């Protein structure tokens, strides 16, 4: 095996510059996560429809991230580099979406802008995951993703607190029916400016390694792993995906589920059809197209990536449940109102921003202190399992607590889990991936972040309507259960 040239070790300033842009991106995600249910309900949505309106977020991630990962692996724009063009493009589009979102005059406009916002955030976010692997040596991957997680937590604190702070500065927190409060409006505008400035900082203060330098860093084993031969794959397994999609469609009719569940079936069948097309193209000698590359890379995931994918599936199911349903849960059970036009509901919405800032603040601290300490003593996998159990306890406590102040304790456990979800899987994964495919594999890995969100978005409304109508607090029980399943799945990994 040829000895690889080692990347230079990054100091504190380098680690800061590499990940500071994520501070701004997470401000955008935090504003979206803490306020979009509030925006939708302020514009007339009911609780059962929230999951459907939120479907834009995971669907755009599912489509955008593998494509951007594939493209960024093959991009080189001279001084602007490989990943940074996507940082900049996504930041510009995200800022525009944040400026326009509070001006929505109906649910359709708000839903369309959510599509734009989430797609734009994903265009910036996906290359940032690969950027850490590009810029750092393998022995710095854990600290690199820990620093990135700290910036994610810090950005989310800022984004989540905006409406609450503005209310305390005298900005109106209640608006007429069909309008968004000024606290939310001004928060989105300030967040757009902060997002663009933070991403621009990383673009201007970092220099990416040129393609020839990256080839020198990769050893012979990594270069061999970067080649995927799709032409030898069989087509028969593809029909299992197509059949799965048809079964989902039949179940929707048979069980009279909400029609948006059809989307899940369409995605399963669509992947099967895409796989058939990619294999046929490869057999015809056209294996260099993007579809063939992405399908081939999904099928040739390293073993540890497959195990981590299951963990991500369960973990992100819980998180998406939290982002959709925390506002109606807190407003209804802790503030006594399910009416979006009431002052009590809007006060609950602001308190959710505070709660979200707490779990993100805990995550920022835990990423730099608790996670490295735990990982050094019991290993990355066991540390991750323990953190997920803490998150499950946090969700479980929401079922019994009714004092809004006590929910701050719930957020401590959730914050510890959030820190680990953002850092540990990527630290375990990055060192096992070929450098030439780091972008596309990070994009493929994030499929298992967005697929559970799509499942929640398409199925949770039907579950709530059938079993818990008007009683959204039981969504927190689902979140606790899925984190416990993620913790059990983590114990299968030796790391």
Tab-separated table of C-alpha atoms in Angstrom:
chain	number	residue	atom	x	y	z
A	1	UNK	CA	0.000	0.000	0.000
A	2	UNK	CA	1.324	3.459	-0.899
A	3	UNK	CA	1.900	5.675	2.103
A	4	UNK	CA	-0.473	8.653	1.990
A	5	UNK	CA	0.769	12.183	2.446
A	6	UNK	CA	-0.592	13.484	5.766
A	7	UNK	CA	-2.751	16.585	5.958
A	8	UNK	CA	-1.391	19.321	8.229
A	9	UNK	CA	-2.896	19.473	11.703
A	10	UNK	CA	-5.398	22.290	12.190
A	11	UNK	CA	-5.183	24.568	15.202
A	12	UNK	CA	-8.051	26.237	17.036
A	13	UNK	CA	-8.339	29.047	14.474
A	14	UNK	CA	-8.510	26.541	11.616
A	15	UNK	CA	-11.160	24.450	13.367
A	16	UNK	CA	-13.148	27.630	14.037
A	17	UNK	CA	-13.017	28.850	10.440
A	18	UNK	CA	-13.895	25.453	8.947
A	19	UNK	CA	-17.151	25.184	10.902
A	20	UNK	CA	-18.206	28.757	11.700
A	21	UNK	CA	-20.528	28.858	8.693
A	22	UNK	CA	-22.579	26.121	10.330
A	23	UNK	CA	-23.392	28.623	13.095
A	24	UNK	CA	-25.349	30.668	10.553
A	25	UNK	CA	-26.923	27.658	8.845
A	26	UNK	CA	-28.225	26.428	12.176
A	27	UNK	CA	-29.756	29.818	12.936
A	28	UNK	CA	-31.845	29.228	9.814
A	29	UNK	CA	-32.748	25.671	10.810
A	30	UNK	CA	-33.613	26.781	14.364
A	31	UNK	CA	-35.958	29.498	13.141
A	32	UNK	CA	-37.589	26.951	10.848
A	33	UNK	CA	-37.843	24.194	13.468
A	34	UNK	CA	-39.160	26.356	16.308
A	35	UNK	CA	-41.533	28.560	14.310
A	36	UNK	CA	-42.911	26.850	11.195
A	37	UNK	CA	-45.699	25.001	13.041
A	38	UNK	CA	-46.569	28.334	14.618
A	39	UNK	CA	-46.550	30.056	11.209
A	40	UNK	CA	-48.732	27.351	9.672
A	41	UNK	CA	-51.240	27.424	12.532
A	42	UNK	CA	-51.304	31.223	12.509
A	43	UNK	CA	-52.219	31.011	8.812
A	44	UNK	CA	-55.080	28.586	9.511
A	45	UNK	CA	-53.667	25.045	9.639
A	46	UNK	CA	-55.051	22.470	12.097
A	47	UNK	CA	-52.864	20.064	14.101
A	48	UNK	CA	-53.569	17.039	11.882
A	49	UNK	CA	-52.335	18.930	8.804
A	50	UNK	CA	-49.015	20.052	10.299
A	51	UNK	CA	-47.139	16.896	9.298
A	52	UNK	CA	-48.277	17.293	5.681
A	53	UNK	CA	-47.180	20.929	5.509
A	54	UNK	CA	-43.821	19.996	7.027
A	55	UNK	CA	-43.239	17.333	4.381
A	56	UNK	CA	-41.316	19.835	2.264
A	57	UNK	CA	-38.384	19.802	4.679
A	58	UNK	CA	-37.396	16.109	4.551
A	59	UNK	CA	-38.381	15.661	0.913
A	60	UNK	CA	-36.052	18.417	-0.251
A	61	UNK	CA	-33.269	16.955	1.889
A	62	UNK	CA	-33.799	13.525	0.371
A	63	UNK	CA	-33.487	14.894	-3.162
A	64	UNK	CA	-30.890	17.615	-2.645
A	65	UNK	CA	-28.244	16.092	-0.399
A	66	UNK	CA	-27.036	13.128	-2.510
A	67	UNK	CA	-27.042	15.310	-5.638
A	68	UNK	CA	-25.086	18.127	-3.992
A	69	UNK	CA	-22.693	15.600	-2.450
A	70	UNK	CA	-22.064	14.015	-5.849
A	71	UNK	CA	-21.575	17.375	-7.552
A	72	UNK	CA	-19.332	18.823	-4.852
A	73	UNK	CA	-17.010	15.789	-5.070
A	74	UNK	CA	-16.493	16.705	-8.736
A	75	UNK	CA	-16.396	20.507	-8.492
A	76	UNK	CA	-13.292	22.656	-8.574
A	77	UNK	CA	-13.711	26.390	-9.210
A	78	UNK	CA	-10.151	27.534	-8.699
A	79	UNK	CA	-9.766	29.842	-5.699
A	80	UNK	CA	-13.411	29.311	-4.692
A	81	UNK	CA	-12.729	25.584	-4.337
A	82	UNK	CA	-14.860	22.444	-4.122
A	83	UNK	CA	-17.378	22.799	-1.279
A	84	UNK	CA	-17.401	26.585	-0.792
A	85	UNK	CA	-19.372	27.405	-3.986
A	86	UNK	CA	-22.257	25.391	-2.528
A	87	UNK	CA	-21.909	27.087	0.866
A	88	UNK	CA	-22.283	30.464	-0.816
A	89	UNK	CA	-25.119	29.543	-3.176
A	90	UNK	CA	-27.140	27.937	-0.383
A	91	UNK	CA	-26.570	30.911	1.931
A	92	UNK	CA	-27.845	33.423	-0.619
A	93	UNK	CA	-30.970	31.367	-1.345
A	94	UNK	CA	-31.611	30.694	2.364
A	95	UNK	CA	-31.368	34.374	3.242
A	96	UNK	CA	-33.888	35.239	0.528
A	97	UNK	CA	-36.299	32.542	1.764
A	98	UNK	CA	-36.026	33.818	5.349
A	99	UNK	CA	-36.766	37.339	4.168
A	100	UNK	CA	-39.868	36.180	2.295
A	101	UNK	CA	-41.301	33.650	4.773
A	102	UNK	CA	-42.889	36.135	7.235
A	103	UNK	CA	-44.637	37.872	4.336
A	104	UNK	CA	-46.658	34.744	3.515
A	105	UNK	CA	-50.353	35.548	3.139
A	106	UNK	CA	-51.548	31.930	2.982
A	107	UNK	CA	-50.617	28.319	3.675
A	108	UNK	CA	-49.614	27.601	0.075
A	109	UNK	CA	-47.117	30.440	-0.036
A	110	UNK	CA	-45.671	29.454	3.353
A	111	UNK	CA	-45.352	25.814	2.255
A	112	UNK	CA	-43.608	26.787	-0.999
A	113	UNK	CA	-41.177	29.037	0.858
A	114	UNK	CA	-40.463	26.187	3.276
A	115	UNK	CA	-39.471	24.096	0.242
A	116	UNK	CA	-37.110	26.850	-0.885
A	117	UNK	CA	-35.713	27.435	2.598
A	118	UNK	CA	-35.032	23.789	3.364
A	119	UNK	CA	-33.563	23.072	-0.064
A	120	UNK	CA	-31.261	26.083	0.291
A	121	UNK	CA	-30.166	25.150	3.813
A	122	UNK	CA	-29.391	21.630	2.582
A	123	UNK	CA	-27.333	22.982	-0.326
A	124	UNK	CA	-25.087	24.679	2.232
A	125	UNK	CA	-25.237	22.059	4.967
A	126	UNK	CA	-24.376	18.866	3.093
A	127	UNK	CA	-20.947	20.030	1.849
A	128	UNK	CA	-20.108	21.274	5.367
A	129	UNK	CA	-20.235	17.671	6.614
A	130	UNK	CA	-17.759	16.598	3.925
A	131	UNK	CA	-15.699	19.778	4.447
A	132	UNK	CA	-14.585	18.587	7.901
A	133	UNK	CA	-13.387	15.302	6.393
A	134	UNK	CA	-11.661	17.162	3.538
A	135	UNK	CA	-9.750	19.551	5.757
A	136	UNK	CA	-8.823	17.416	8.769
A	137	UNK	CA	-6.618	14.410	9.439
A	138	UNK	CA	-8.367	11.273	10.643
A	139	UNK	CA	-7.108	11.770	14.182
A	140	UNK	CA	-8.867	15.161	14.225
A	141	UNK	CA	-12.259	13.975	12.944
A	142	UNK	CA	-13.778	13.607	16.422
A	143	UNK	CA	-12.728	17.074	17.550
A	144	UNK	CA	-13.685	18.535	14.163
A	145	UNK	CA	-17.250	17.256	14.340
A	146	UNK	CA	-17.415	18.228	18.026
A	147	UNK	CA	-16.520	21.831	17.137
A	148	UNK	CA	-19.073	21.759	14.321
A	149	UNK	CA	-21.699	20.483	16.765
A	150	UNK	CA	-20.819	23.268	19.202
A	151	UNK	CA	-21.461	25.837	16.457
A	152	UNK	CA	-24.694	24.063	15.539
A	153	UNK	CA	-25.813	24.318	19.162
A	154	UNK	CA	-24.774	27.944	19.484
A	155	UNK	CA	-26.519	28.922	16.248
A	156	UNK	CA	-29.659	27.119	17.299
A	157	UNK	CA	-29.672	28.958	20.640
A	158	UNK	CA	-29.533	32.292	18.854
A	159	UNK	CA	-32.191	31.330	16.307
A	160	UNK	CA	-34.530	29.833	18.899
A	161	UNK	CA	-34.315	32.803	21.269
A	162	UNK	CA	-34.983	35.527	18.702
A	163	UNK	CA	-38.801	35.725	19.150
A	164	UNK	CA	-38.635	35.514	22.949
A	165	UNK	CA	-36.004	38.262	23.145
A	166	UNK	CA	-37.918	40.519	20.766
A	167	UNK	CA	-41.085	40.156	22.841
A	168	UNK	CA	-39.160	41.269	25.924
A	169	UNK	CA	-37.944	44.274	23.941
A	170	UNK	CA	-41.549	45.290	23.322
A	171	UNK	CA	-42.156	43.829	19.856
A	172	UNK	CA	-45.736	42.590	19.322
A	173	UNK	CA	-46.115	38.851	19.852
A	174	UNK	CA	-49.789	38.578	18.800
A	175	UNK	CA	-51.180	39.194	15.334
A	176	UNK	CA	-54.656	39.167	13.763
A	177	UNK	CA	-55.951	35.849	12.439
A	178	UNK	CA	-54.155	34.943	9.219
A	179	UNK	CA	-51.013	36.950	10.023
A	180	UNK	CA	-47.623	36.163	11.558
A	181	UNK	CA	-46.588	38.039	14.758
A	182	UNK	CA	-43.905	40.718	14.419
A	183	UNK	CA	-41.621	38.764	16.773
A	184	UNK	CA	-41.474	35.960	14.216
A	185	UNK	CA	-41.273	38.334	11.260
A	186	UNK	CA	-38.269	40.293	12.578
A	187	UNK	CA	-36.578	37.081	13.765
A	188	UNK	CA	-36.613	35.620	10.273
A	189	UNK	CA	-35.167	38.809	8.804
A	190	UNK	CA	-32.357	39.030	11.359
A	191	UNK	CA	-31.664	35.324	10.965
A	192	UNK	CA	-31.257	35.655	7.217
A	193	UNK	CA	-28.610	38.335	7.648
A	194	UNK	CA	-26.753	36.355	10.342
A	195	UNK	CA	-26.789	33.182	8.234
A	196	UNK	CA	-25.262	34.880	5.208
A	197	UNK	CA	-22.563	36.638	7.267
A	198	UNK	CA	-21.476	33.428	9.052
A	199	UNK	CA	-21.222	31.378	5.856
A	200	UNK	CA	-19.320	34.189	4.145
A	201	UNK	CA	-16.801	34.070	7.016
A	202	UNK	CA	-15.964	30.413	6.276
A	203	UNK	CA	-15.825	31.065	2.518
A	204	UNK	CA	-13.331	33.916	2.968
A	205	UNK	CA	-11.124	32.413	5.699
A	206	UNK	CA	-10.499	28.893	4.399
A	207	UNK	CA	-8.517	27.430	1.529
A	208	UNK	CA	-9.475	24.012	0.214
A	209	UNK	CA	-6.960	21.424	-0.921
A	210	UNK	CA	-6.699	21.172	-4.701
A	211	UNK	CA	-7.663	17.895	-6.452
A	212	UNK	CA	-4.026	16.847	-6.858
A	213	UNK	CA	-3.411	17.423	-3.141
A	214	UNK	CA	-6.456	15.353	-2.219
A	215	UNK	CA	-5.238	12.514	-4.440
A	216	UNK	CA	-1.904	12.616	-2.633
A	217	UNK	CA	-3.645	12.361	0.729
A	218	UNK	CA	-5.645	9.272	-0.319
A	219	UNK	CA	-3.856	5.925	-0.053
A	220	UNK	CA	-4.171	3.065	-2.560
A	221	UNK	CA	-6.931	1.338	-0.578
A	222	UNK	CA	-9.064	4.493	-0.577
A	223	UNK	CA	-8.575	4.989	-4.312
A	224	UNK	CA	-9.705	1.418	-4.996
A	225	UNK	CA	-12.775	1.857	-2.800
A	226	UNK	CA	-13.754	4.906	-4.839
A	227	UNK	CA	-14.593	2.695	-7.853
A	228	UNK	CA	-18.123	1.222	-8.039
A	229	UNK	CA	-19.063	-1.214	-10.825
A	230	UNK	CA	-22.844	-1.066	-11.158
A	231	UNK	CA	-22.998	-3.119	-14.364
A	232	UNK	CA	-22.592	-6.398	-12.438
A	233	UNK	CA	-25.594	-5.742	-10.181
A	234	UNK	CA	-28.770	-7.767	-10.620
A	235	UNK	CA	-32.085	-6.072	-11.387
A	236	UNK	CA	-34.297	-8.476	-9.405
A	237	UNK	CA	-33.761	-6.794	-5.979
A	238	UNK	CA	-34.949	-3.492	-7.476
A	239	UNK	CA	-38.429	-4.930	-7.895
A	240	UNK	CA	-38.662	-5.476	-4.139
A	241	UNK	CA	-38.558	-1.691	-3.727
A	242	UNK	CA	-41.191	-1.247	-6.421
A	243	UNK	CA	-43.354	-3.920	-4.795
A	244	UNK	CA	-42.957	-2.254	-1.422
A	245	UNK	CA	-44.260	0.987	-2.881
A	246	UNK	CA	-47.281	-0.765	-4.346
A	247	UNK	CA	-48.015	-2.453	-1.014
A	248	UNK	CA	-47.965	0.916	0.770
A	249	UNK	CA	-50.416	2.298	-1.800
A	250	UNK	CA	-52.754	-0.640	-1.266
A	251	UNK	CA	-52.592	-0.247	2.507
A	252	UNK	CA	-53.534	3.432	2.217
A	253	UNK	CA	-56.732	2.411	0.426
A	254	UNK	CA	-57.442	-0.602	2.604
A	255	UNK	CA	-56.940	1.190	5.938
A	256	UNK	CA	-58.289	4.546	4.751
A	257	UNK	CA	-55.108	6.342	5.793
A	258	UNK	CA	-54.473	9.982	4.980
A	259	UNK	CA	-53.621	10.432	1.315
A	260	UNK	CA	-50.180	11.910	1.930
A	261	UNK	CA	-48.976	8.403	2.903
A	262	UNK	CA	-49.060	7.684	-0.839
A	263	UNK	CA	-45.847	9.725	-1.024
A	264	UNK	CA	-44.011	7.095	0.996
A	265	UNK	CA	-45.065	4.431	-1.493
A	266	UNK	CA	-44.040	6.651	-4.384
A	267	UNK	CA	-40.563	7.090	-2.895
A	268	UNK	CA	-40.058	3.347	-2.438
A	269	UNK	CA	-41.196	2.594	-5.976
A	270	UNK	CA	-39.239	5.552	-7.336
A	271	UNK	CA	-35.979	4.268	-5.837
A	272	UNK	CA	-36.631	0.851	-7.372
A	273	UNK	CA	-37.257	2.359	-10.805
A	274	UNK	CA	-34.192	4.619	-10.496
A	275	UNK	CA	-32.071	1.573	-9.618
A	276	UNK	CA	-33.311	-0.329	-12.676
A	277	UNK	CA	-32.518	2.658	-14.909
A	278	UNK	CA	-29.053	3.102	-13.387
A	279	UNK	CA	-28.129	-0.573	-13.810
A	280	UNK	CA	-29.314	-0.621	-17.427
A	281	UNK	CA	-27.335	2.542	-18.175
A	282	UNK	CA	-24.210	1.019	-16.613
A	283	UNK	CA	-24.621	-2.186	-18.649
A	284	UNK	CA	-24.886	-0.028	-21.767
A	285	UNK	CA	-21.512	1.539	-20.965
A	286	UNK	CA	-22.940	4.797	-19.608
A	287	UNK	CA	-21.853	4.286	-16.004
A	288	UNK	CA	-20.449	7.817	-15.681
A	289	UNK	CA	-23.867	9.500	-15.300
A	290	UNK	CA	-24.922	10.937	-11.933
A	291	UNK	CA	-27.833	8.527	-11.421
A	292	UNK	CA	-25.603	5.480	-11.843
A	293	UNK	CA	-23.002	6.906	-9.484
A	294	UNK	CA	-25.481	7.695	-6.696
A	295	UNK	CA	-27.373	4.387	-6.964
A	296	UNK	CA	-24.072	2.498	-7.084
A	297	UNK	CA	-22.763	4.298	-4.025
A	298	UNK	CA	-25.949	3.567	-2.059
A	299	UNK	CA	-25.587	-0.125	-2.845
A	300	UNK	CA	-21.890	-0.225	-1.900
A	301	UNK	CA	-22.079	1.515	1.464
A	302	UNK	CA	-19.388	0.377	3.931
A	303	UNK	CA	-20.701	-2.032	6.640
A	304	UNK	CA	-20.382	0.520	9.453
A	305	UNK	CA	-22.390	3.002	7.392
A	306	UNK	CA	-25.245	0.494	7.122
A	307	UNK	CA	-25.317	0.021	10.887
A	308	UNK	CA	-25.157	3.756	11.521
A	309	UNK	CA	-27.972	4.303	9.011
A	310	UNK	CA	-30.389	2.309	11.199
A	311	UNK	CA	-29.385	4.363	14.229
A	312	UNK	CA	-29.921	7.599	12.319
A	313	UNK	CA	-33.330	6.391	11.150
A	314	UNK	CA	-34.639	5.955	14.696
A	315	UNK	CA	-32.851	9.038	16.104
A	316	UNK	CA	-34.159	11.473	13.527
A	317	UNK	CA	-37.695	10.115	13.774
A	318	UNK	CA	-37.705	11.387	17.360
A	319	UNK	CA	-36.237	14.761	16.432
A	320	UNK	CA	-38.744	15.422	13.666
A	321	UNK	CA	-41.628	14.533	15.991
A	322	UNK	CA	-40.227	17.075	18.439
A	323	UNK	CA	-39.906	19.874	15.883
A	324	UNK	CA	-43.424	19.406	14.564
A	325	UNK	CA	-45.336	18.820	17.774
A	326	UNK	CA	-43.587	20.621	20.641
A	327	UNK	CA	-45.347	23.928	20.003
A	328	UNK	CA	-48.919	22.519	20.061
A	329	UNK	CA	-48.031	20.272	23.037
A	330	UNK	CA	-46.565	23.073	25.146
A	331	UNK	CA	-49.278	25.583	24.190
A	332	UNK	CA	-52.142	23.152	24.914
A	333	UNK	CA	-50.902	21.362	28.043
A	334	UNK	CA	-48.659	23.920	29.750
A	335	UNK	CA	-50.222	27.230	28.651
A	336	UNK	CA	-53.824	26.048	28.372
A	337	UNK	CA	-54.658	27.033	24.795
A	338	UNK	CA	-54.832	25.263	21.445
A	339	UNK	CA	-56.054	28.422	19.670
A	340	UNK	CA	-53.247	29.972	17.565
A	341	UNK	CA	-54.950	33.379	17.719
A	342	UNK	CA	-54.782	33.504	21.538
A	343	UNK	CA	-52.115	35.250	23.582
A	344	UNK	CA	-51.618	32.063	25.623
A	345	UNK	CA	-50.822	30.005	22.523
A	346	UNK	CA	-48.330	32.604	21.260
A	347	UNK	CA	-46.725	32.757	24.714
A	348	UNK	CA	-46.355	28.990	24.517
A	349	UNK	CA	-44.757	29.367	21.101
A	350	UNK	CA	-42.191	31.772	22.518
A	351	UNK	CA	-41.480	29.405	25.411
A	352	UNK	CA	-40.795	26.623	22.903
A	353	UNK	CA	-38.118	28.894	21.450
A	354	UNK	CA	-36.572	29.122	24.918
A	355	UNK	CA	-36.786	25.347	25.395
A	356	UNK	CA	-35.160	24.757	22.018
A	357	UNK	CA	-32.408	27.214	22.891
A	358	UNK	CA	-31.758	25.262	26.097
A	359	UNK	CA	-31.354	21.874	24.427
A	360	UNK	CA	-29.102	23.436	21.803
A	361	UNK	CA	-27.065	25.237	24.445
A	362	UNK	CA	-26.652	21.978	26.350
A	363	UNK	CA	-25.584	20.333	23.083
A	364	UNK	CA	-22.941	22.996	22.432
A	365	UNK	CA	-21.390	22.443	25.866
A	366	UNK	CA	-21.751	18.656	25.814
A	367	UNK	CA	-20.079	18.402	22.397
A	368	UNK	CA	-16.865	19.948	23.703
A	369	UNK	CA	-16.849	18.432	27.215
A	370	UNK	CA	-19.066	15.413	27.888
A	371	UNK	CA	-18.776	13.614	24.526
A	372	UNK	CA	-14.949	13.498	24.288
A	373	UNK	CA	-14.742	12.444	27.941
A	374	UNK	CA	-17.308	9.647	27.532
A	375	UNK	CA	-15.863	8.448	24.218
A	376	UNK	CA	-12.367	8.204	25.693
A	377	UNK	CA	-13.604	6.047	28.581
A	378	UNK	CA	-16.272	3.765	27.142
A	379	UNK	CA	-15.878	4.168	23.364
A	380	UNK	CA	-17.814	6.189	20.798
A	381	UNK	CA	-20.632	3.669	20.320
A	382	UNK	CA	-21.442	3.143	23.996
A	383	UNK	CA	-21.161	6.868	24.643
A	384	UNK	CA	-23.657	7.486	21.851
A	385	UNK	CA	-26.070	4.874	23.259
A	386	UNK	CA	-25.923	6.455	26.710
A	387	UNK	CA	-26.640	9.908	25.296
A	388	UNK	CA	-29.629	8.585	23.332
A	389	UNK	CA	-31.056	7.068	26.527
A	390	UNK	CA	-30.748	10.491	28.181
A	391	UNK	CA	-32.758	11.951	25.305
A	392	UNK	CA	-35.455	9.287	25.661
A	393	UNK	CA	-35.771	10.174	29.353
A	394	UNK	CA	-36.180	13.829	28.396
A	395	UNK	CA	-39.028	13.081	25.998
A	396	UNK	CA	-40.658	10.731	28.471
A	397	UNK	CA	-40.691	13.399	31.175
A	398	UNK	CA	-42.790	15.722	28.966
A	399	UNK	CA	-45.652	13.231	29.304
A	400	UNK	CA	-45.959	13.915	33.043
A	401	UNK	CA	-44.699	17.473	33.568
A	402	UNK	CA	-47.145	20.384	33.402
A	403	UNK	CA	-45.016	23.243	34.732
A	404	UNK	CA	-43.345	25.024	31.772
A	405	UNK	CA	-40.290	25.800	33.917
A	406	UNK	CA	-39.698	22.117	34.691
A	407	UNK	CA	-39.528	21.384	30.961
A	408	UNK	CA	-36.082	22.975	31.083
A	409	UNK	CA	-34.909	19.775	32.813
A	410	UNK	CA	-36.394	17.694	29.988
A	411	UNK	CA	-34.346	19.697	27.508
A	412	UNK	CA	-31.087	18.797	29.260
A	413	UNK	CA	-31.517	15.128	28.357
A	414	UNK	CA	-32.666	16.010	24.844
A	415	UNK	CA	-29.682	18.329	24.417
A	416	UNK	CA	-27.212	15.603	25.387
A	417	UNK	CA	-28.791	13.284	22.823
A	418	UNK	CA	-28.776	16.041	20.175
A	419	UNK	CA	-25.067	16.697	20.702
A	420	UNK	CA	-24.239	13.039	20.218
A	421	UNK	CA	-26.526	12.632	17.177
A	422	UNK	CA	-24.760	15.522	15.462
A	423	UNK	CA	-21.214	14.407	16.277
A	424	UNK	CA	-20.710	10.727	17.056
A	425	UNK	CA	-22.166	9.053	13.920
A	426	UNK	CA	-20.161	11.371	11.663
A	427	UNK	CA	-16.967	10.881	13.681
A	428	UNK	CA	-17.406	7.091	13.442
A	429	UNK	CA	-18.223	7.299	9.734
A	430	UNK	CA	-15.781	9.841	8.270
A	431	UNK	CA	-12.649	7.788	8.924
A	432	UNK	CA	-14.087	4.759	7.092
A	433	UNK	CA	-14.998	6.522	3.819
A	434	UNK	CA	-12.843	6.958	0.686
A	435	UNK	CA	-11.837	10.610	0.358
A	436	UNK	CA	-12.872	10.814	-3.313
A	437	UNK	CA	-16.473	9.997	-2.377
A	438	UNK	CA	-16.751	11.808	0.929
A	439	UNK	CA	-19.333	14.282	-0.360
A	440	UNK	CA	-21.681	11.785	-1.983
A	441	UNK	CA	-21.427	9.322	0.919
A	442	UNK	CA	-22.248	12.072	3.408
A	443	UNK	CA	-25.216	12.941	1.207
A	444	UNK	CA	-26.305	9.299	1.030
A	445	UNK	CA	-25.848	8.968	4.799
A	446	UNK	CA	-28.162	11.914	5.272
A	447	UNK	CA	-30.860	10.041	3.352
A	448	UNK	CA	-31.287	8.137	6.600
A	449	UNK	CA	-31.809	11.465	8.330
A	450	UNK	CA	-34.598	12.567	5.983
A	451	UNK	CA	-36.370	9.237	5.312
A	452	UNK	CA	-37.602	8.953	8.921
A	453	UNK	CA	-38.736	12.558	8.730
A	454	UNK	CA	-40.747	11.705	5.622
A	455	UNK	CA	-42.214	8.708	7.433
A	456	UNK	CA	-43.243	10.925	10.352
A	457	UNK	CA	-44.593	13.583	8.012
A	458	UNK	CA	-46.689	11.119	6.030
A	459	UNK	CA	-47.816	8.709	8.763
A	460	UNK	CA	-47.973	10.639	12.045
A	461	UNK	CA	-51.057	12.602	11.027
A	462	UNK	CA	-52.934	9.354	10.322
A	463	UNK	CA	-51.792	7.817	13.619
A	464	UNK	CA	-52.810	10.872	15.628
A	465	UNK	CA	-56.167	11.147	13.908
A	466	UNK	CA	-56.949	7.446	14.433
A	467	UNK	CA	-55.729	6.940	18.009
A	468	UNK	CA	-55.116	10.299	19.722
A	469	UNK	CA	-57.354	12.951	18.111
A	470	UNK	CA	-56.811	16.339	19.724
A	471	UNK	CA	-54.247	14.861	22.139
A	472	UNK	CA	-50.795	15.611	20.656
A	473	UNK	CA	-48.821	14.917	23.846
A	474	UNK	CA	-48.604	11.232	22.915
A	475	UNK	CA	-46.224	12.166	20.118
A	476	UNK	CA	-43.596	12.603	22.852
A	477	UNK	CA	-44.044	8.924	23.790
A	478	UNK	CA	-43.299	7.967	20.175
A	479	UNK	CA	-40.149	10.130	20.308
A	480	UNK	CA	-38.934	8.473	23.515
A	481	UNK	CA	-39.518	4.984	22.102
A	482	UNK	CA	-37.619	5.635	18.866
A	483	UNK	CA	-34.588	6.984	20.757
A	484	UNK	CA	-34.512	3.838	22.889
A	485	UNK	CA	-34.545	1.740	19.697
A	486	UNK	CA	-31.662	3.852	18.367
A	487	UNK	CA	-29.698	3.216	21.577
A	488	UNK	CA	-30.185	-0.545	21.221
A	489	UNK	CA	-29.072	-0.428	17.582
A	490	UNK	CA	-25.921	1.465	18.594
A	491	UNK	CA	-24.739	-1.430	20.741
A	492	UNK	CA	-24.181	-3.442	17.522
A	493	UNK	CA	-21.211	-1.206	16.631
A	494	UNK	CA	-17.698	-1.725	17.909
A	495	UNK	CA	-16.145	1.750	18.020
